[in-house]
């Protein structure tokens, strides 16, 4: 799964900007409401994903979170390409330049940064090393992060995850431990310590 996710992401960070521009140009050529509707949907989806990230609401399965973020990448470039449709030239040029700034990290991740990309995906998609259900509404997971040649550690996360809503969960608290150079007095974390902090 990790290799497939890597190739999908690698292709997307390179192709999404062009896909966004081509889609916006196609909508413009139709001279209807397609452009406004498409940009509104892209902006609404980006807002929803941003709200979920800010509040800690997520899918229970990491691969669905991955797909949601991947869709947000395409939605961003559709919204960014919408700057090309601004009729006023003095406004269109600076807005287009600002909207295109994320193109630089995209090109980096798609080329020489590909190794970093696969390690990030590994952190996101690797299954937890421990899962404990503390109650019918609380779930605790321990996941690892980092790489052998750099900082590494683990994160203990406590979720509101009712057994009757198996596809969604909400982050209540989390505690990350850097095992490479642990902070004084913060050498370990457990589900019990995170639960006690609530």
Short mmCIF file of N, CA, C and O in Angstrom, two decimals, residues 96-185:
data_model
loop_
_atom_site.label_atom_id
_atom_site.label_comp_id
_atom_site.label_asym_id
_atom_site.label_seq_id
_atom_site.Cartn_x
_atom_site.Cartn_y
_atom_site.Cartn_z
N UNK A 96 -2.32 35.47 -9.04
CA UNK A 96 -1.84 34.24 -9.68
C UNK A 96 -0.47 33.84 -9.16
O UNK A 96 -0.19 32.66 -8.93
N UNK A 97 0.41 34.84 -8.98
CA UNK A 97 1.76 34.56 -8.47
C UNK A 97 1.69 34.00 -7.06
O UNK A 97 2.35 33.01 -6.72
N UNK A 98 0.89 34.63 -6.20
CA UNK A 98 0.74 34.15 -4.82
C UNK A 98 0.14 32.75 -4.78
O UNK A 98 0.58 31.90 -4.01
N UNK A 99 -0.87 32.52 -5.61
CA UNK A 99 -1.52 31.20 -5.64
C UNK A 99 -0.59 30.12 -6.13
O UNK A 99 -0.73 28.94 -5.76
N UNK A 100 0.41 30.49 -6.96
CA UNK A 100 1.33 29.51 -7.53
C UNK A 100 2.54 29.22 -6.65
O UNK A 100 3.33 28.34 -6.98
N UNK A 101 2.70 29.93 -5.54
CA UNK A 101 3.87 29.73 -4.68
C UNK A 101 4.03 28.28 -4.21
O UNK A 101 5.15 27.77 -4.15
N UNK A 102 2.94 27.56 -3.85
CA UNK A 102 3.11 26.16 -3.45
C UNK A 102 3.65 25.25 -4.56
O UNK A 102 3.95 24.09 -4.30
N UNK A 103 3.77 25.79 -5.77
CA UNK A 103 4.32 24.98 -6.86
C UNK A 103 5.77 24.60 -6.57
O UNK A 103 6.22 23.51 -6.93
N UNK A 104 6.51 25.47 -5.87
CA UNK A 104 7.92 25.19 -5.59
C UNK A 104 8.10 23.98 -4.68
O UNK A 104 8.86 23.07 -5.01
N UNK A 105 7.40 23.92 -3.52
CA UNK A 105 7.54 22.69 -2.72
C UNK A 105 6.99 21.45 -3.43
O UNK A 105 7.47 20.34 -3.21
N UNK A 106 5.98 21.64 -4.30
CA UNK A 106 5.46 20.50 -5.06
C UNK A 106 6.53 19.94 -5.98
O UNK A 106 6.72 18.72 -6.08
N UNK A 107 7.24 20.84 -6.67
CA UNK A 107 8.31 20.38 -7.56
C UNK A 107 9.44 19.74 -6.77
O UNK A 107 10.05 18.76 -7.22
N UNK A 108 9.72 20.26 -5.58
CA UNK A 108 10.76 19.67 -4.74
C UNK A 108 10.38 18.25 -4.33
O UNK A 108 11.18 17.31 -4.45
N UNK A 109 9.14 18.07 -3.84
CA UNK A 109 8.70 16.75 -3.40
C UNK A 109 8.60 15.78 -4.57
O UNK A 109 8.77 14.57 -4.40
N UNK A 110 8.31 16.29 -5.74
CA UNK A 110 8.18 15.42 -6.91
C UNK A 110 9.51 15.04 -7.53
O UNK A 110 9.55 14.17 -8.41
N UNK A 111 10.60 15.68 -7.09
CA UNK A 111 11.91 15.39 -7.69
C UNK A 111 12.89 14.94 -6.60
O UNK A 111 12.85 13.81 -6.15
N UNK A 112 13.76 15.85 -6.15
CA UNK A 112 14.79 15.45 -5.20
C UNK A 112 14.25 15.19 -3.80
O UNK A 112 14.92 14.58 -2.97
N UNK A 113 13.03 15.65 -3.53
CA UNK A 113 12.45 15.42 -2.21
C UNK A 113 11.60 14.17 -2.13
O UNK A 113 10.89 13.96 -1.13
N UNK A 114 11.67 13.33 -3.15
CA UNK A 114 10.81 12.13 -3.19
C UNK A 114 11.10 11.19 -2.02
O UNK A 114 10.19 10.53 -1.50
N UNK A 115 12.35 11.13 -1.58
CA UNK A 115 12.69 10.26 -0.45
C UNK A 115 11.99 10.73 0.82
O UNK A 115 11.45 9.93 1.59
N UNK A 116 11.99 12.06 1.03
CA UNK A 116 11.30 12.61 2.19
C UNK A 116 9.81 12.31 2.11
O UNK A 116 9.16 12.03 3.13
N UNK A 117 9.27 12.36 0.90
CA UNK A 117 7.85 12.10 0.70
C UNK A 117 7.47 10.70 1.14
O UNK A 117 6.46 10.50 1.81
N UNK A 118 8.29 9.72 0.80
CA UNK A 118 7.94 8.34 1.15
C UNK A 118 8.02 8.11 2.66
O UNK A 118 7.24 7.35 3.23
N UNK A 119 8.94 8.83 3.34
CA UNK A 119 8.99 8.68 4.80
C UNK A 119 7.78 9.34 5.47
O UNK A 119 7.26 8.81 6.46
N UNK A 120 7.34 10.47 4.94
CA UNK A 120 6.14 11.12 5.48
C UNK A 120 4.93 10.22 5.29
O UNK A 120 4.11 10.04 6.20
N UNK A 121 4.81 9.64 4.10
CA UNK A 121 3.69 8.74 3.85
C UNK A 121 3.75 7.51 4.76
O UNK A 121 2.71 7.00 5.20
N UNK A 122 4.97 7.04 5.03
CA UNK A 122 5.12 5.91 5.94
C UNK A 122 4.59 6.24 7.33
O UNK A 122 3.89 5.43 7.95
N UNK A 123 4.89 7.45 7.81
CA UNK A 123 4.38 7.87 9.12
C UNK A 123 2.86 7.94 9.13
O UNK A 123 2.21 7.60 10.11
N UNK A 124 2.29 8.39 8.00
CA UNK A 124 0.83 8.56 7.92
C UNK A 124 0.11 7.23 7.79
O UNK A 124 -0.94 7.01 8.41
N UNK A 125 0.66 6.33 6.98
CA UNK A 125 -0.07 5.11 6.62
C UNK A 125 0.30 3.87 7.44
O UNK A 125 -0.44 2.89 7.42
N UNK A 126 1.45 3.90 8.12
CA UNK A 126 1.82 2.72 8.93
C UNK A 126 0.78 2.46 10.01
O UNK A 126 0.31 3.40 10.67
N UNK A 127 0.41 1.21 10.22
CA UNK A 127 -0.57 0.90 11.26
C UNK A 127 0.00 1.20 12.64
O UNK A 127 1.21 1.18 12.84
N UNK A 128 -0.85 1.50 13.62
CA UNK A 128 -0.37 1.76 14.97
C UNK A 128 0.29 0.53 15.58
O UNK A 128 -0.09 -0.61 15.26
N UNK A 129 1.28 0.75 16.44
CA UNK A 129 1.95 -0.38 17.09
C UNK A 129 1.15 -0.85 18.30
O UNK A 129 1.36 -1.95 18.80
N UNK A 130 0.22 -0.02 18.76
CA UNK A 130 -0.66 -0.42 19.86
C UNK A 130 -2.00 0.29 19.73
O UNK A 130 -2.05 1.48 19.43
N UNK A 131 -3.06 -0.46 19.95
CA UNK A 131 -4.41 0.10 19.96
C UNK A 131 -5.15 -0.43 21.18
O UNK A 131 -5.20 -1.64 21.41
N UNK A 132 -5.69 0.50 21.97
CA UNK A 132 -6.43 0.11 23.17
C UNK A 132 -7.75 0.86 23.21
O UNK A 132 -7.78 2.07 23.08
N UNK A 133 -8.83 0.12 23.37
CA UNK A 133 -10.13 0.76 23.58
C UNK A 133 -10.35 0.86 25.08
O UNK A 133 -10.47 -0.13 25.78
N UNK A 134 -10.41 2.10 25.56
CA UNK A 134 -10.54 2.34 26.99
C UNK A 134 -11.99 2.36 27.44
O UNK A 134 -12.28 2.14 28.62
N UNK A 135 -12.89 2.66 26.51
CA UNK A 135 -14.31 2.66 26.81
C UNK A 135 -15.06 2.57 25.50
O UNK A 135 -14.46 2.48 24.43
N UNK A 136 -16.37 2.65 25.55
CA UNK A 136 -17.16 2.57 24.32
C UNK A 136 -17.00 3.82 23.47
O UNK A 136 -17.37 3.83 22.29
N UNK A 137 -16.42 4.89 24.04
CA UNK A 137 -16.26 6.13 23.28
C UNK A 137 -14.81 6.58 23.16
O UNK A 137 -14.52 7.53 22.43
N UNK A 138 -13.89 5.93 23.87
CA UNK A 138 -12.49 6.38 23.85
C UNK A 138 -11.56 5.29 23.32
O UNK A 138 -11.63 4.13 23.75
N UNK A 139 -10.70 5.71 22.39
CA UNK A 139 -9.75 4.80 21.78
C UNK A 139 -8.36 5.43 21.86
O UNK A 139 -8.18 6.61 21.62
N UNK A 140 -7.38 4.60 22.19
CA UNK A 140 -5.99 5.08 22.29
C UNK A 140 -5.13 4.34 21.27
O UNK A 140 -5.22 3.12 21.15
N UNK A 141 -4.30 5.10 20.55
CA UNK A 141 -3.39 4.50 19.57
C UNK A 141 -1.98 5.05 19.76
O UNK A 141 -1.80 6.23 20.04
N UNK A 142 -1.01 4.16 19.55
CA UNK A 142 0.39 4.56 19.58
C UNK A 142 0.98 4.32 18.20
O UNK A 142 0.94 3.21 17.68
N UNK A 143 1.51 5.39 17.60
CA UNK A 143 2.08 5.31 16.26
C UNK A 143 3.53 5.80 16.29
O UNK A 143 3.89 6.63 17.12
N UNK A 144 4.34 5.26 15.40
CA UNK A 144 5.74 5.67 15.32
C UNK A 144 5.92 6.74 14.24
O UNK A 144 5.08 6.87 13.34
N UNK A 145 7.02 7.47 14.33
CA UNK A 145 7.35 8.48 13.33
C UNK A 145 8.87 8.60 13.22
O UNK A 145 9.60 8.14 14.08
N UNK A 146 9.31 9.21 12.10
CA UNK A 146 10.74 9.45 11.92
C UNK A 146 11.40 8.39 11.06
O UNK A 146 10.76 7.49 10.52
N UNK A 147 12.73 8.50 10.96
CA UNK A 147 13.52 7.59 10.14
C UNK A 147 14.80 7.22 10.87
O UNK A 147 15.20 7.88 11.83
N UNK A 148 15.47 6.18 10.39
CA UNK A 148 16.67 5.68 11.05
C UNK A 148 17.80 6.71 11.04
O UNK A 148 18.63 6.73 11.94
N UNK A 149 17.84 7.56 10.01
CA UNK A 149 18.95 8.51 9.88
C UNK A 149 18.62 9.88 10.47
O UNK A 149 19.38 10.84 10.31
N UNK A 150 17.48 10.01 11.16
CA UNK A 150 17.09 11.29 11.74
C UNK A 150 16.31 11.10 13.01
O UNK A 150 16.25 9.99 13.56
N UNK A 151 15.72 12.17 13.53
CA UNK A 151 14.90 12.05 14.75
C UNK A 151 13.77 11.05 14.56
O UNK A 151 13.19 10.96 13.47
N UNK A 152 13.47 10.33 15.59
CA UNK A 152 12.38 9.36 15.53
C UNK A 152 11.78 9.20 16.93
O UNK A 152 12.42 9.52 17.94
N UNK A 153 10.58 8.70 16.95
CA UNK A 153 9.91 8.51 18.23
C UNK A 153 8.53 7.94 18.01
O UNK A 153 8.27 7.24 17.03
N UNK A 154 7.63 8.27 18.92
CA UNK A 154 6.27 7.76 18.81
C UNK A 154 5.29 8.78 19.38
O UNK A 154 5.67 9.68 20.14
N UNK A 155 4.05 8.64 18.98
CA UNK A 155 2.98 9.52 19.44
C UNK A 155 1.84 8.69 19.99
O UNK A 155 1.40 7.73 19.34
N UNK A 156 1.38 9.04 21.18
CA UNK A 156 0.22 8.39 21.78
C UNK A 156 -0.96 9.35 21.64
O UNK A 156 -0.90 10.49 22.10
N UNK A 157 -2.01 8.89 20.98
CA UNK A 157 -3.17 9.74 20.71
C UNK A 157 -4.42 9.14 21.33
O UNK A 157 -4.65 7.93 21.26
N UNK A 158 -5.23 10.01 21.93
CA UNK A 158 -6.51 9.61 22.50
C UNK A 158 -7.62 10.19 21.64
O UNK A 158 -7.63 11.39 21.36
N UNK A 159 -8.53 9.32 21.21
CA UNK A 159 -9.61 9.73 20.33
C UNK A 159 -10.97 9.51 20.97
O UNK A 159 -11.16 8.56 21.74
N UNK A 160 -11.89 10.41 20.64
CA UNK A 160 -13.30 10.13 20.88
C UNK A 160 -13.75 9.34 19.66
O UNK A 160 -13.80 9.86 18.56
N UNK A 161 -14.01 8.07 19.87
CA UNK A 161 -14.30 7.16 18.76
C UNK A 161 -15.37 6.17 19.17
O UNK A 161 -15.08 5.03 19.56
N UNK A 162 -16.63 6.58 19.14
CA UNK A 162 -17.72 5.70 19.58
C UNK A 162 -17.80 4.43 18.73
O UNK A 162 -17.58 4.48 17.52
N UNK A 163 -18.10 3.33 19.37
CA UNK A 163 -18.19 2.07 18.64
C UNK A 163 -19.34 2.09 17.65
O UNK A 163 -19.34 1.33 16.68
N UNK A 164 -20.33 2.97 17.86
CA UNK A 164 -21.47 3.03 16.94
C UNK A 164 -21.21 3.99 15.77
O UNK A 164 -22.05 4.14 14.90
N UNK A 165 -20.06 4.70 15.76
CA UNK A 165 -19.67 5.50 14.60
C UNK A 165 -18.24 5.07 14.22
O UNK A 165 -17.27 5.76 14.52
N UNK A 166 -18.11 3.93 13.59
CA UNK A 166 -16.77 3.35 13.38
C UNK A 166 -15.90 4.07 12.35
O UNK A 166 -14.71 3.82 12.28
N UNK A 167 -16.49 4.96 11.54
CA UNK A 167 -15.70 5.54 10.45
C UNK A 167 -15.10 6.90 10.81
O UNK A 167 -14.23 7.39 10.08
N UNK A 168 -15.53 7.52 11.90
CA UNK A 168 -15.03 8.84 12.27
C UNK A 168 -14.45 8.82 13.68
O UNK A 168 -14.84 8.02 14.52
N UNK A 169 -13.51 9.73 13.92
CA UNK A 169 -12.99 9.91 15.27
C UNK A 169 -12.50 11.34 15.44
O UNK A 169 -12.23 12.04 14.47
N UNK A 170 -12.41 11.73 16.70
CA UNK A 170 -12.03 13.10 17.03
C UNK A 170 -10.87 13.06 18.03
O UNK A 170 -10.95 12.35 19.04
N UNK A 171 -9.82 13.80 17.74
CA UNK A 171 -8.63 13.79 18.59
C UNK A 171 -8.89 14.57 19.88
O UNK A 171 -9.15 15.79 19.84
N UNK A 172 -8.82 13.89 21.01
CA UNK A 172 -9.00 14.54 22.31
C UNK A 172 -7.67 15.07 22.85
O UNK A 172 -7.61 16.17 23.40
N UNK A 173 -6.62 14.27 22.70
CA UNK A 173 -5.29 14.67 23.19
C UNK A 173 -4.25 13.76 22.56
O UNK A 173 -4.55 12.64 22.12
N UNK A 174 -3.02 14.25 22.53
CA UNK A 174 -1.91 13.43 22.03
C UNK A 174 -0.62 13.86 22.70
O UNK A 174 -0.50 15.00 23.18
N UNK A 175 0.32 12.95 22.76
CA UNK A 175 1.62 13.23 23.37
C UNK A 175 2.69 12.55 22.53
O UNK A 175 2.65 11.35 22.29
N UNK A 176 3.65 13.35 22.06
CA UNK A 176 4.70 12.84 21.19
C UNK A 176 6.02 12.78 21.94
O UNK A 176 6.38 13.73 22.65
N UNK A 177 6.74 11.68 21.78
CA UNK A 177 8.02 11.48 22.46
C UNK A 177 9.12 11.33 21.41
O UNK A 177 9.02 10.49 20.52
N UNK A 178 10.15 12.15 21.53
CA UNK A 178 11.32 12.05 20.65
C UNK A 178 12.31 11.11 21.32
O UNK A 178 12.97 11.47 22.30
N UNK A 179 12.42 9.89 20.79
CA UNK A 179 13.32 8.90 21.40
C UNK A 179 14.79 9.15 21.05
O UNK A 179 15.68 8.62 21.71
N UNK A 180 15.03 9.94 20.01
CA UNK A 180 16.41 10.24 19.62
C UNK A 180 17.07 11.16 20.65
O UNK A 180 18.21 10.93 21.07
N UNK A 181 16.36 12.21 21.03
CA UNK A 181 16.86 13.13 22.06
C UNK A 181 15.68 13.56 22.93
O UNK A 181 15.12 14.64 22.74
N UNK A 182 15.27 12.69 23.85
CA UNK A 182 14.10 12.98 24.67
C UNK A 182 14.28 14.21 25.55
O UNK A 182 15.37 14.48 26.04
N UNK A 183 13.20 14.96 25.69
CA UNK A 183 13.23 16.14 26.54
C UNK A 183 13.30 15.72 28.00
O UNK A 183 12.73 14.68 28.39
N UNK A 184 14.00 16.47 28.85
CA UNK A 184 14.08 16.12 30.27
C UNK A 184 12.70 16.01 30.90
O UNK A 184 11.86 16.89 30.74
N UNK A 185 12.47 14.90 31.59
CA UNK A 185 11.18 14.67 32.22
C UNK A 185 10.09 14.23 31.27
O UNK A 185 8.92 14.12 31.65
#
